[in-house]
Structure formats: C-alpha cells, structure tokens
PDB file of N, CA and C in Angstrom:
ATOM      1  N   MET N  21     -15.425  49.692  20.800  1.00 52.00           N
ATOM      2  CA  MET N  21     -15.061  49.155  19.467  1.00 52.00           C
ATOM      3  C   MET N  21     -13.970  47.997  19.598  1.00 52.00           C
ATOM      4  N   LYS N  22     -13.003  48.533  20.266  1.00 60.00           N
ATOM      5  CA  LYS N  22     -11.282  47.726  20.505  1.00 60.00           C
ATOM      6  C   LYS N  22     -11.792  46.678  21.316  1.00 60.00           C
ATOM      7  N   ARG N  23     -12.580  46.678  22.466  1.00 62.00           N
ATOM      8  CA  ARG N  23     -12.858  45.953  23.150  1.00 62.00           C
ATOM      9  C   ARG N  23     -13.893  44.650  22.818  1.00 62.00           C
ATOM     10  N   SER N  24     -14.796  45.112  21.713  1.00 66.00           N
ATOM     11  CA  SER N  24     -15.558  43.804  21.111  1.00 66.00           C
ATOM     12  C   SER N  24     -14.824  43.092  20.461  1.00 66.00           C
ATOM     13  N   SER N  25     -13.971  43.638  19.385  1.00 70.00           N
ATOM     14  CA  SER N  25     -12.920  43.145  18.445  1.00 70.00           C
ATOM     15  C   SER N  25     -12.109  42.128  19.537  1.00 70.00           C
ATOM     16  N   SER N  26     -11.509  42.598  20.306  1.00 73.00           N
ATOM     17  CA  SER N  26     -10.795  41.675  20.890  1.00 73.00           C
ATOM     18  C   SER N  26     -11.674  40.440  21.830  1.00 73.00           C
ATOM     19  N   LEU N  27     -12.636  40.537  22.423  1.00 73.00           N
ATOM     20  CA  LEU N  27     -13.341  39.791  22.418  1.00 73.00           C
ATOM     21  C   LEU N  27     -13.987  38.793  21.580  1.00 73.00           C
ATOM     22  N   THR N  28     -14.296  39.338  20.266  1.00 79.00           N
ATOM     23  CA  THR N  28     -14.360  38.263  19.532  1.00 79.00           C
ATOM     24  C   THR N  28     -13.407  37.260  19.380  1.00 79.00           C
ATOM     25  N   ILE N  29     -12.133  37.958  18.986  1.00 78.00           N
ATOM     26  CA  ILE N  29     -10.898  37.054  18.491  1.00 78.00           C
ATOM     27  C   ILE N  29     -10.306  36.307  20.021  1.00 78.00           C
ATOM     28  N   PHE N  30     -11.000  36.552  20.973  1.00 75.00           N
ATOM     29  CA  PHE N  30     -10.537  35.822  22.105  1.00 75.00           C
ATOM     30  C   PHE N  30     -11.892  34.534  22.069  1.00 75.00           C
ATOM     31  N   ILE N  31     -12.708  35.056  21.801  1.00 76.00           N
ATOM     32  CA  ILE N  31     -14.010  33.799  21.630  1.00 76.00           C
ATOM     33  C   ILE N  31     -13.748  32.944  20.452  1.00 76.00           C
ATOM     34  N   PHE N  32     -13.179  33.196  19.452  1.00 74.00           N
ATOM     35  CA  PHE N  32     -12.970  32.455  18.423  1.00 74.00           C
ATOM     36  C   PHE N  32     -11.495  31.485  18.870  1.00 74.00           C
ATOM     37  N   SER N  33     -10.744  32.159  19.277  1.00 72.00           N
ATOM     38  CA  SER N  33      -9.278  31.249  19.694  1.00 72.00           C
ATOM     39  C   SER N  33      -9.841  30.074  20.409  1.00 72.00           C
ATOM     40  N   PHE N  34     -10.590  30.438  21.651  1.00 70.00           N
ATOM     41  CA  PHE N  34     -10.902  29.749  22.353  1.00 70.00           C
ATOM     42  C   PHE N  34     -11.981  28.668  21.574  1.00 70.00           C
ATOM     43  N   ILE N  35     -12.615  28.642  20.828  1.00 72.00           N
ATOM     44  CA  ILE N  35     -13.538  27.554  20.224  1.00 72.00           C
ATOM     45  C   ILE N  35     -12.330  26.935  19.302  1.00 72.00           C
ATOM     46  N   VAL N  36     -11.531  27.590  18.776  1.00 68.00           N
ATOM     47  CA  VAL N  36     -10.311  26.352  17.584  1.00 68.00           C
ATOM     48  C   VAL N  36      -9.683  25.590  18.547  1.00 68.00           C
ATOM     49  N   LEU N  37      -9.142  26.414  19.880  1.00 66.00           N
ATOM     50  CA  LEU N  37      -8.729  25.271  20.797  1.00 66.00           C
ATOM     51  C   LEU N  37      -9.282  24.716  21.124  1.00 66.00           C
ATOM     52  N   LEU N  38     -10.317  24.496  21.706  1.00 64.00           N
ATOM     53  CA  LEU N  38     -11.318  23.374  22.096  1.00 64.00           C
ATOM     54  C   LEU N  38     -11.420  22.582  21.112  1.00 64.00           C
ATOM     55  N   SER N  39     -11.757  22.795  19.644  1.00 65.00           N
ATOM     56  CA  SER N  39     -12.098  21.825  18.544  1.00 65.00           C
ATOM     57  C   SER N  39     -10.506  21.224  18.435  1.00 65.00           C
ATOM     58  N   ALA N  40      -9.408  21.590  18.579  1.00 60.00           N
ATOM     59  CA  ALA N  40      -8.255  21.078  18.739  1.00 60.00           C
ATOM     60  C   ALA N  40      -7.712  19.794  19.337  1.00 60.00           C
ATOM     61  N   CYS N  41      -8.753  19.966  20.505  1.00 59.00           N
ATOM     62  CA  CYS N  41      -8.362  19.187  21.608  1.00 59.00           C
ATOM     63  C   CYS N  41      -9.214  17.636  21.643  1.00 59.00           C
ATOM     64  N   SER N  42      -9.925  17.504  20.496  1.00 61.00           N
ATOM     65  CA  SER N  42     -10.804  16.821  20.680  1.00 61.00           C
ATOM     66  C   SER N  42      -9.829  15.334  20.655  1.00 61.00           C
ATOM     67  N   ASP N  43     -10.444  13.929  21.399  1.00 67.00           N
ATOM     68  CA  ASP N  43      -9.590  12.835  21.720  1.00 67.00           C
ATOM     69  C   ASP N  43      -9.689  12.236  20.275  1.00 67.00           C
ATOM     70  N   THR N  44     -10.899  12.317  19.440  1.00 70.00           N
ATOM     71  CA  THR N  44     -11.680  11.438  18.548  1.00 70.00           C
ATOM     72  C   THR N  44     -11.649  11.692  17.259  1.00 70.00           C
ATOM     73  N   PRO N  45     -10.948  11.316  16.297  1.00 69.00           N
ATOM     74  CA  PRO N  45     -11.066  12.018  14.701  1.00 69.00           C
ATOM     75  C   PRO N  45     -12.601  11.466  14.666  1.00 69.00           C
ATOM     76  N   SER N  46     -13.244  11.985  13.868  1.00 73.00           N
ATOM     77  CA  SER N  46     -14.626  11.869  13.055  1.00 73.00           C
ATOM     78  C   SER N  46     -14.471  11.565  11.373  1.00 73.00           C
ATOM     79  N   PHE N  47     -14.685  10.354  11.204  1.00 74.00           N
ATOM     80  CA  PHE N  47     -14.298   9.899   9.556  1.00 74.00           C
ATOM     81  C   PHE N  47     -15.997   9.212   9.300  1.00 74.00           C
ATOM     82  N   ASP N  48     -16.122   9.123   7.924  1.00 79.00           N
ATOM     83  CA  ASP N  48     -17.394   8.643   7.210  1.00 79.00           C
ATOM     84  C   ASP N  48     -17.162   7.156   7.448  1.00 79.00           C
ATOM     85  N   VAL N  49     -18.203   6.443   7.731  1.00 74.00           N
ATOM     86  CA  VAL N  49     -17.938   5.097   7.676  1.00 74.00           C
ATOM     87  C   VAL N  49     -18.144   4.446   5.935  1.00 74.00           C
ATOM     88  N   TYR N  50     -16.720   3.703   5.691  1.00 73.00           N
ATOM     89  CA  TYR N  50     -17.152   3.067   4.215  1.00 73.00           C
ATOM     90  C   TYR N  50     -18.030   2.155   3.998  1.00 73.00           C
ATOM     91  N   LYS N  51     -19.025   2.199   2.831  1.00 78.00           N
ATOM     92  CA  LYS N  51     -19.918   1.374   2.635  1.00 78.00           C
ATOM     93  C   LYS N  51     -20.246   0.858   1.469  1.00 78.00           C
ATOM     94  N   GLY N  52     -19.093   0.878   0.854  1.00 82.00           N
ATOM     95  CA  GLY N  52     -18.892   0.352  -0.590  1.00 82.00           C
ATOM     96  C   GLY N  52     -18.971  -1.131  -0.421  1.00 82.00           C
ATOM     97  N   SER N  53     -18.228  -2.127  -1.367  1.00 87.00           N
ATOM     98  CA  SER N  53     -18.100  -3.461  -1.536  1.00 87.00           C
ATOM     99  C   SER N  53     -16.814  -3.904  -0.511  1.00 87.00           C
ATOM    100  N   THR N  54     -16.533  -5.092  -0.214  1.00 89.00           N
ATOM    101  CA  THR N  54     -15.443  -5.024   1.103  1.00 89.00           C
ATOM    102  C   THR N  54     -14.177  -4.635  -0.162  1.00 89.00           C
ATOM    103  N   LEU N  55     -13.043  -4.001   0.721  1.00 89.00           N
ATOM    104  CA  LEU N  55     -12.059  -3.668   0.014  1.00 89.00           C
ATOM    105  C   LEU N  55     -10.960  -4.681   0.502  1.00 89.00           C
ATOM    106  N   LYS N  56     -10.036  -5.427  -0.482  1.00 89.00           N
ATOM    107  CA  LYS N  56      -9.075  -6.265  -0.184  1.00 89.00           C
ATOM    108  C   LYS N  56      -7.723  -5.436  -0.382  1.00 89.00           C
ATOM    109  N   ILE N  57      -7.017  -5.351   0.984  1.00 90.00           N
ATOM    110  CA  ILE N  57      -5.832  -4.455   0.883  1.00 90.00           C
ATOM    111  C   ILE N  57      -4.854  -5.746   1.612  1.00 90.00           C
ATOM    112  N   ALA N  58      -3.441  -5.286   0.719  1.00 89.00           N
ATOM    113  CA  ALA N  58      -2.282  -6.556   1.217  1.00 89.00           C
ATOM    114  C   ALA N  58      -1.446  -5.604   1.954  1.00 89.00           C
ATOM    115  N   VAL N  59      -0.812  -6.192   3.056  1.00 93.00           N
ATOM    116  CA  VAL N  59      -0.174  -4.918   3.896  1.00 93.00           C
ATOM    117  C   VAL N  59       1.246  -5.873   4.093  1.00 93.00           C
ATOM    118  N   ILE N  60       2.359  -5.110   3.917  1.00 92.00           N
ATOM    119  CA  ILE N  60       3.660  -5.362   3.638  1.00 92.00           C
ATOM    120  C   ILE N  60       4.153  -4.719   4.945  1.00 92.00           C
ATOM    121  N   GLY N  61       3.957  -5.411   6.162  1.00 92.00           N
ATOM    122  CA  GLY N  61       4.306  -4.989   7.314  1.00 92.00           C
ATOM    123  C   GLY N  61       3.199  -5.196   8.458  1.00 92.00           C
ATOM    124  N   GLU N  62       3.119  -4.624   9.775  1.00 90.00           N
ATOM    125  CA  GLU N  62       2.239  -4.674  10.501  1.00 90.00           C
ATOM    126  C   GLU N  62       0.847  -4.544  10.020  1.00 90.00           C
ATOM    127  N   THR N  63      -0.418  -5.129  10.033  1.00 89.00           N
ATOM    128  CA  THR N  63      -1.343  -4.723  10.054  1.00 89.00           C
ATOM    129  C   THR N  63      -2.071  -4.189  11.022  1.00 89.00           C
ATOM    130  N   PRO N  64      -2.678  -2.795  10.136  1.00 87.00           N
ATOM    131  CA  PRO N  64      -3.405  -1.530  11.230  1.00 87.00           C
ATOM    132  C   PRO N  64      -4.956  -2.620  11.911  1.00 87.00           C
ATOM    133  N   GLU N  65      -5.225  -1.959  13.080  1.00 87.00           N
ATOM    134  CA  GLU N  65      -6.430  -2.708  13.615  1.00 87.00           C
ATOM    135  C   GLU N  65      -7.719  -1.600  13.023  1.00 87.00           C
ATOM    136  N   ILE N  66      -8.615  -1.868  12.641  1.00 83.00           N
ATOM    137  CA  ILE N  66      -9.758  -1.025  11.989  1.00 83.00           C
ATOM    138  C   ILE N  66     -11.085  -1.778  12.668  1.00 83.00           C
ATOM    139  N   LYS N  67     -12.042  -1.019  12.710  1.00 79.00           N
ATOM    140  CA  LYS N  67     -13.409  -1.477  13.188  1.00 79.00           C
ATOM    141  C   LYS N  67     -14.104  -1.645  12.131  1.00 79.00           C
ATOM    142  N   GLU N  68     -13.692  -1.710  10.866  1.00 78.00           N
ATOM    143  CA  GLU N  68     -14.331  -1.442   9.633  1.00 78.00           C
ATOM    144  C   GLU N  68     -15.038  -3.158   8.991  1.00 78.00           C
ATOM    145  N   ASP N  69     -15.869  -3.533   8.827  1.00 83.00           N
ATOM    146  CA  ASP N  69     -16.327  -5.029   8.617  1.00 83.00           C
ATOM    147  C   ASP N  69     -15.858  -5.148   6.766  1.00 83.00           C
ATOM    148  N   THR N  70     -15.879  -4.040   6.074  1.00 86.00           N
ATOM    149  CA  THR N  70     -15.992  -3.737   4.995  1.00 86.00           C
ATOM    150  C   THR N  70     -14.735  -3.784   4.178  1.00 86.00           C
ATOM    151  N   ILE N  71     -13.632  -3.783   5.203  1.00 88.00           N
ATOM    152  CA  ILE N  71     -11.826  -3.842   4.674  1.00 88.00           C
ATOM    153  C   ILE N  71     -11.014  -5.127   5.351  1.00 88.00           C
ATOM    154  N   LYS N  72     -10.837  -5.538   4.199  1.00 90.00           N
ATOM    155  CA  LYS N  72     -10.468  -7.128   4.590  1.00 90.00           C
ATOM    156  C   LYS N  72      -8.675  -6.729   4.291  1.00 90.00           C
ATOM    157  N   PHE N  73      -7.685  -7.172   5.645  1.00 91.00           N
ATOM    158  CA  PHE N  73      -6.156  -6.961   5.359  1.00 91.00           C
ATOM    159  C   PHE N  73      -5.351  -8.291   4.914  1.00 91.00           C
ATOM    160  N   PHE N  74      -4.682  -8.603   3.976  1.00 88.00           N
ATOM    161  CA  PHE N  74      -4.050  -9.975   3.944  1.00 88.00           C
ATOM    162  C   PHE N  74      -2.397  -9.324   4.159  1.00 88.00           C
ATOM    163  N   GLU N  75      -2.007  -9.964   5.288  1.00 91.00           N
ATOM    164  CA  GLU N  75      -0.666  -9.794   5.100  1.00 91.00           C
ATOM    165  C   GLU N  75       0.595 -10.415   3.811  1.00 91.00           C
ATOM    166  N   MET N  76       1.239  -9.986   3.537  1.00 90.00           N
ATOM    167  CA  MET N  76       2.027  -9.976   2.402  1.00 90.00           C
ATOM    168  C   MET N  76       3.905  -9.781   2.431  1.00 90.00           C
ATOM    169  N   SER N  77       4.424 -10.415   2.094  1.00 91.00           N
ATOM    170  CA  SER N  77       5.808 -10.410   1.717  1.00 91.00           C
ATOM    171  C   SER N  77       5.895  -9.845   0.541  1.00 91.00           C
ATOM    172  N   PHE N  78       7.507  -9.353   0.328  1.00 89.00           N
ATOM    173  CA  PHE N  78       7.636  -8.800  -0.649  1.00 89.00           C
ATOM    174  C   PHE N  78       7.589  -9.926  -2.166  1.00 89.00           C
ATOM    175  N   ASN N  79       8.166 -10.926  -1.738  1.00 87.00           N
ATOM    176  CA  ASN N  79       7.852 -12.104  -2.575  1.00 87.00           C
ATOM    177  C   ASN N  79       6.709 -12.366  -2.893  1.00 87.00           C
ATOM    178  N   GLU N  80       5.509 -12.428  -2.250  1.00 88.00           N
ATOM    179  CA  GLU N  80       4.255 -12.531  -2.531  1.00 88.00           C
ATOM    180  C   GLU N  80       3.875 -11.356  -3.229  1.00 88.00           C
ATOM    181  N   LEU N  81       4.052 -10.360  -3.350  1.00 82.00           N
ATOM    182  CA  LEU N  81       3.764  -9.203  -3.594  1.00 82.00           C
ATOM    183  C   LEU N  81       4.481  -9.474  -5.538  1.00 82.00           C
ATOM    184  N   GLU N  82       5.156  -9.806  -5.723  1.00 81.00           N
ATOM    185  CA  GLU N  82       5.938 -10.123  -7.028  1.00 81.00           C
ATOM    186  C   GLU N  82       4.981 -11.111  -7.918  1.00 81.00           C
ATOM    187  N   THR N  83       4.762 -11.976  -7.118  1.00 82.00           N
ATOM    188  CA  THR N  83       4.105 -13.330  -7.483  1.00 82.00           C
ATOM    189  C   THR N  83       2.424 -13.770  -7.679  1.00 82.00           C
ATOM    190  N   THR N  84       2.109 -12.877  -6.808  1.00 79.00           N
ATOM    191  CA  THR N  84       0.669 -12.910  -6.146  1.00 79.00           C
ATOM    192  C   THR N  84      -0.417 -12.846  -7.802  1.00 79.00           C
ATOM    193  N   LYS N  85      -1.431 -13.376  -7.597  1.00 75.00           N
ATOM    194  CA  LYS N  85      -2.213 -13.154  -8.753  1.00 75.00           C
ATOM    195  C   LYS N  85      -3.967 -13.029  -8.236  1.00 75.00           C
ATOM    196  N   ARG N  86      -3.543 -12.444  -6.716  1.00 77.00           N
ATOM    197  CA  ARG N  86      -4.848 -12.120  -5.868  1.00 77.00           C
ATOM    198  C   ARG N  86      -5.119 -10.375  -6.599  1.00 77.00           C
ATOM    199  N   SER N  87      -6.355 -10.765  -6.585  1.00 80.00           N
ATOM    200  CA  SER N  87      -6.833  -9.240  -7.313  1.00 80.00           C
ATOM    201  C   SER N  87      -7.098  -8.529  -5.642  1.00 80.00           C
ATOM    202  N   LEU N  88      -6.331  -7.450  -5.750  1.00 83.00           N
ATOM    203  CA  LEU N  88      -5.959  -6.101  -4.497  1.00 83.00           C
ATOM    204  C   LEU N  88      -6.775  -4.933  -5.046  1.00 83.00           C
ATOM    205  N   ASP N  89      -7.036  -4.379  -4.158  1.00 85.00           N
ATOM    206  CA  ASP N  89      -7.802  -3.004  -4.367  1.00 85.00           C
ATOM    207  C   ASP N  89      -6.614  -2.081  -3.438  1.00 85.00           C
ATOM    208  N   ALA N  90      -5.563  -2.366  -2.756  1.00 85.00           N
ATOM    209  CA  ALA N  90      -4.499  -1.569  -2.654  1.00 85.00           C
ATOM    210  C   ALA N  90      -3.230  -2.695  -1.909  1.00 85.00           C
ATOM    211  N   VAL N  91      -2.491  -2.038  -1.954  1.00 87.00           N
ATOM    212  CA  VAL N  91      -1.272  -2.740  -0.881  1.00 87.00           C
ATOM    213  C   VAL N  91      -0.641  -1.295  -0.111  1.00 87.00           C
ATOM    214  N   ILE N  92      -0.489  -1.813   0.742  1.00 89.00           N
ATOM    215  CA  ILE N  92       0.018  -0.792   2.059  1.00 89.00           C
ATOM    216  C   ILE N  92       1.859  -1.388   2.204  1.00 89.00           C
ATOM    217  N   VAL N  93       2.686  -0.181   2.400  1.00 91.00           N
ATOM    218  CA  VAL N  93       3.828  -0.519   2.666  1.00 91.00           C
ATOM    219  C   VAL N  93       4.202   0.325   3.873  1.00 91.00           C
ATOM    220  N   THR N  94       4.233  -0.491   5.158  1.00 91.00           N
ATOM    221  CA  THR N  94       4.370   0.223   6.373  1.00 91.00           C
ATOM    222  C   THR N  94       5.882   1.179   6.306  1.00 91.00           C
ATOM    223  N   GLU N  95       6.002   1.832   7.025  1.00 91.00           N
ATOM    224  CA  GLU N  95       7.229   3.081   7.003  1.00 91.00           C
ATOM    225  C   GLU N  95       8.581   1.675   7.374  1.00 91.00           C
ATOM    226  N   GLU N  96       8.243   1.211   8.008  1.00 93.00           N
ATOM    227  CA  GLU N  96       9.632   0.230   8.287  1.00 93.00           C
ATOM    228  C   GLU N  96      10.091  -0.653   7.075  1.00 93.00           C
ATOM    229  N   ASN N  97       9.061  -1.241   6.254  1.00 92.00           N
ATOM    230  CA  ASN N  97       9.567  -1.535   4.851  1.00 92.00           C
ATOM    231  C   ASN N  97       9.519  -0.970   3.973  1.00 92.00           C
ATOM    232  N   LEU N  98       9.794   0.326   3.802  1.00 90.00           N
ATOM    233  CA  LEU N  98       9.806   1.533   2.799  1.00 90.00           C
ATOM    234  C   LEU N  98      10.851   1.329   1.994  1.00 90.00           C
ATOM    235  N   THR N  99      12.271   1.185   2.576  1.00 92.00           N
ATOM    236  CA  THR N  99      13.669   1.213   2.290  1.00 92.00           C
ATOM    237  C   THR N  99      13.778  -0.109   1.336  1.00 92.00           C
ATOM    238  N   GLU N 100      13.075  -1.134   2.043  1.00 91.00           N
ATOM    239  CA  GLU N 100      12.970  -2.583   0.883  1.00 91.00           C
ATOM    240  C   GLU N 100      12.342  -2.504  -0.255  1.00 91.00           C
ATOM    241  N   ALA N 101      11.173  -1.333  -0.642  1.00 89.00           N
ATOM    242  CA  ALA N 101      10.045  -1.359  -1.285  1.00 89.00           C
ATOM    243  C   ALA N 101      10.726  -0.457  -2.430  1.00 89.00           C
ATOM    244  N   SER N 102      11.617   0.400  -1.814  1.00 90.00           N
ATOM    245  CA  SER N 102      12.475   1.133  -3.026  1.00 90.00           C
ATOM    246  C   SER N 102      13.120   0.451  -3.837  1.00 90.00           C
ATOM    247  N   LYS N 103      13.411  -0.580  -3.555  1.00 90.00           N
ATOM    248  CA  LYS N 103      14.499  -1.391  -4.216  1.00 90.00           C
ATOM    249  C   LYS N 103      14.267  -1.544  -5.801  1.00 90.00           C
ATOM    250  N   LYS N 104      15.212  -1.312  -6.538  1.00 90.00           N
ATOM    251  CA  LYS N 104      15.039  -1.657  -8.630  1.00 90.00           C
ATOM    252  C   LYS N 104      14.400  -2.784  -8.390  1.00 90.00           C
ATOM    253  N   GLN N 105      14.736  -4.072  -7.738  1.00 88.00           N
ATOM    254  CA  GLN N 105      13.991  -5.247  -8.349  1.00 88.00           C
ATOM    255  C   GLN N 105      12.351  -4.839  -8.135  1.00 88.00           C
ATOM    256  N   TYR N 106      11.728  -4.643  -7.455  1.00 85.00           N
ATOM    257  CA  TYR N 106      10.076  -3.969  -7.145  1.00 85.00           C
ATOM    258  C   TYR N 106       9.750  -3.271  -8.225  1.00 85.00           C
ATOM    259  N   ALA N 107      10.692  -2.494  -9.129  1.00 85.00           N
ATOM    260  CA  ALA N 107      10.031  -1.194 -10.125  1.00 85.00           C
ATOM    261  C   ALA N 107       8.986  -1.993 -10.669  1.00 85.00           C
ATOM    262  N   LYS N 108       9.314  -3.364 -11.305  1.00 83.00           N
ATOM    263  CA  LYS N 108       8.308  -3.975 -12.365  1.00 83.00           C
ATOM    264  C   LYS N 108       6.933  -4.520 -11.686  1.00 83.00           C
ATOM    265  N   VAL N 109       6.924  -4.857 -10.725  1.00 81.00           N
ATOM    266  CA  VAL N 109       5.806  -4.487  -9.856  1.00 81.00           C
ATOM    267  C   VAL N 109       5.094  -3.391  -9.794  1.00 81.00           C
ATOM    268  N   TYR N 110       5.473  -2.227  -9.686  1.00 80.00           N
ATOM    269  CA  TYR N 110       5.001  -1.352  -9.625  1.00 80.00           C
ATOM    270  C   TYR N 110       4.544  -0.878 -10.843  1.00 80.00           C
ATOM    271  N   LEU N 111       5.499  -0.806 -11.588  1.00 81.00           N
ATOM    272  CA  LEU N 111       5.038  -0.280 -13.612  1.00 81.00           C
ATOM    273  C   LEU N 111       4.146  -1.171 -13.896  1.00 81.00           C
ATOM    274  N   HIS N 112       3.826  -2.455 -13.465  1.00 76.00           N
ATOM    275  CA  HIS N 112       2.751  -3.247 -14.303  1.00 76.00           C
ATOM    276  C   HIS N 112       1.544  -3.193 -13.468  1.00 76.00           C
ATOM    277  N   SER N 113       1.339  -2.743 -12.326  1.00 74.00           N
ATOM    278  CA  SER N 113       0.200  -2.423 -11.529  1.00 74.00           C
ATOM    279  C   SER N 113      -0.882  -2.161 -12.362  1.00 74.00           C
ATOM    280  N   THR N 114      -1.984  -2.326 -12.028  1.00 69.00           N
ATOM    281  CA  THR N 114      -3.189  -1.991 -12.841  1.00 69.00           C
ATOM    282  C   THR N 114      -3.965  -0.953 -11.986  1.00 69.00           C
ATOM    283  N   LYS N 115      -3.728  -0.826 -10.778  1.00 58.00           N
ATOM    284  CA  LYS N 115      -4.491   0.027  -9.906  1.00 58.00           C
ATOM    285  C   LYS N 115      -3.959   1.679 -10.109  1.00 58.00           C
ATOM    286  N   THR N 116      -4.560   2.812  -9.328  1.00 55.00           N
ATOM    287  CA  THR N 116      -3.692   3.907  -9.539  1.00 55.00           C
ATOM    288  C   THR N 116      -3.176   3.962  -8.376  1.00 55.00           C
ATOM    289  N   VAL N 117      -2.259   5.394  -8.786  1.00 50.00           N
ATOM    290  CA  VAL N 117      -1.035   5.601  -7.784  1.00 50.00           C
ATOM    291  C   VAL N 117      -1.139   6.956  -8.034  1.00 50.00           C
ATOM    292  N   ASN N 118      -1.501   7.778  -6.575  1.00 50.00           N
ATOM    293  CA  ASN N 118      -1.866   9.394  -6.444  1.00 50.00           C
ATOM    294  C   ASN N 118      -2.640   9.706  -7.450  1.00 50.00           C
ATOM    295  N   GLY N 119      -3.756   8.965  -7.961  1.00 50.00           N
ATOM    296  CA  GLY N 119      -5.010   9.419  -8.906  1.00 50.00           C
ATOM    297  C   GLY N 119      -4.708   8.876 -10.471  1.00 50.00           C
ATOM    298  N   ARG N 120      -3.641   8.524 -11.021  1.00 52.00           N
ATOM    299  CA  ARG N 120      -2.981   8.162 -12.195  1.00 52.00           C
ATOM    300  C   ARG N 120      -3.029   6.595 -12.245  1.00 52.00           C
ATOM    301  N   LEU N 121      -3.527   6.036 -13.816  1.00 49.00           N
ATOM    302  CA  LEU N 121      -3.113   4.628 -13.516  1.00 49.00           C
ATOM    303  C   LEU N 121      -1.540   4.247 -13.528  1.00 49.00           C
ATOM    304  N   ALA N 122      -1.118   3.502 -12.815  1.00 45.00           N
ATOM    305  CA  ALA N 122       0.396   2.746 -12.616  1.00 45.00           C
ATOM    306  C   ALA N 122       0.318   1.715 -13.917  1.00 45.00           C
TER     307      ALA N 122
END
C-alpha cells in the first residue's frame, strides 16, 4: 500500500513538472471586433490581427479625442503616469479599470 501511494505521488509530481516546462503558453485567439489600444512606451509584438496598437505620449493622452479600448502604460513609464497632473485624465475615463467604471 505504501509503495503504491509513493508511486502515485511520483507519477503525479512528474506530470506536474513536465507540464510546467512547456515553452509556449496556450491562449485563446481573440475573435471580437478590432481592439484599439494606446501604448505609452514600447509597443508589444503580437500576432493578432484584431488588435491595433497606437504609440501615444502622456501629452497626447490628455488631449486625444480618439476612441480607445485600452491604454497600456509600460513599466518604465509608471512613475510618470502616477503624477498628479494625470489624475483628471484617469478620473474622466469612460472605460473600466479593474472591472469598475472609471
């Protein structure tokens, strides 16, 4: 009985280790309407045709009339994004932030 449970634990551990070593994560392909996403910082490289990225500066963010689905602020720009002068931009956003209307 003890040998059987040890073998079961070994096999389970082995399977978990093998699945954790996968090189390519599996994601579902987005199939909705084209998303328009502004990026403050370096634009990510993706293979999706239904996602369009637009480079944008903080100044453009304050003045844009463009309808966007999202804005990504890259890590190297987070300090600038946290400045008080941008608070009104975030407060007047009509998109959701963490599931709540901003």
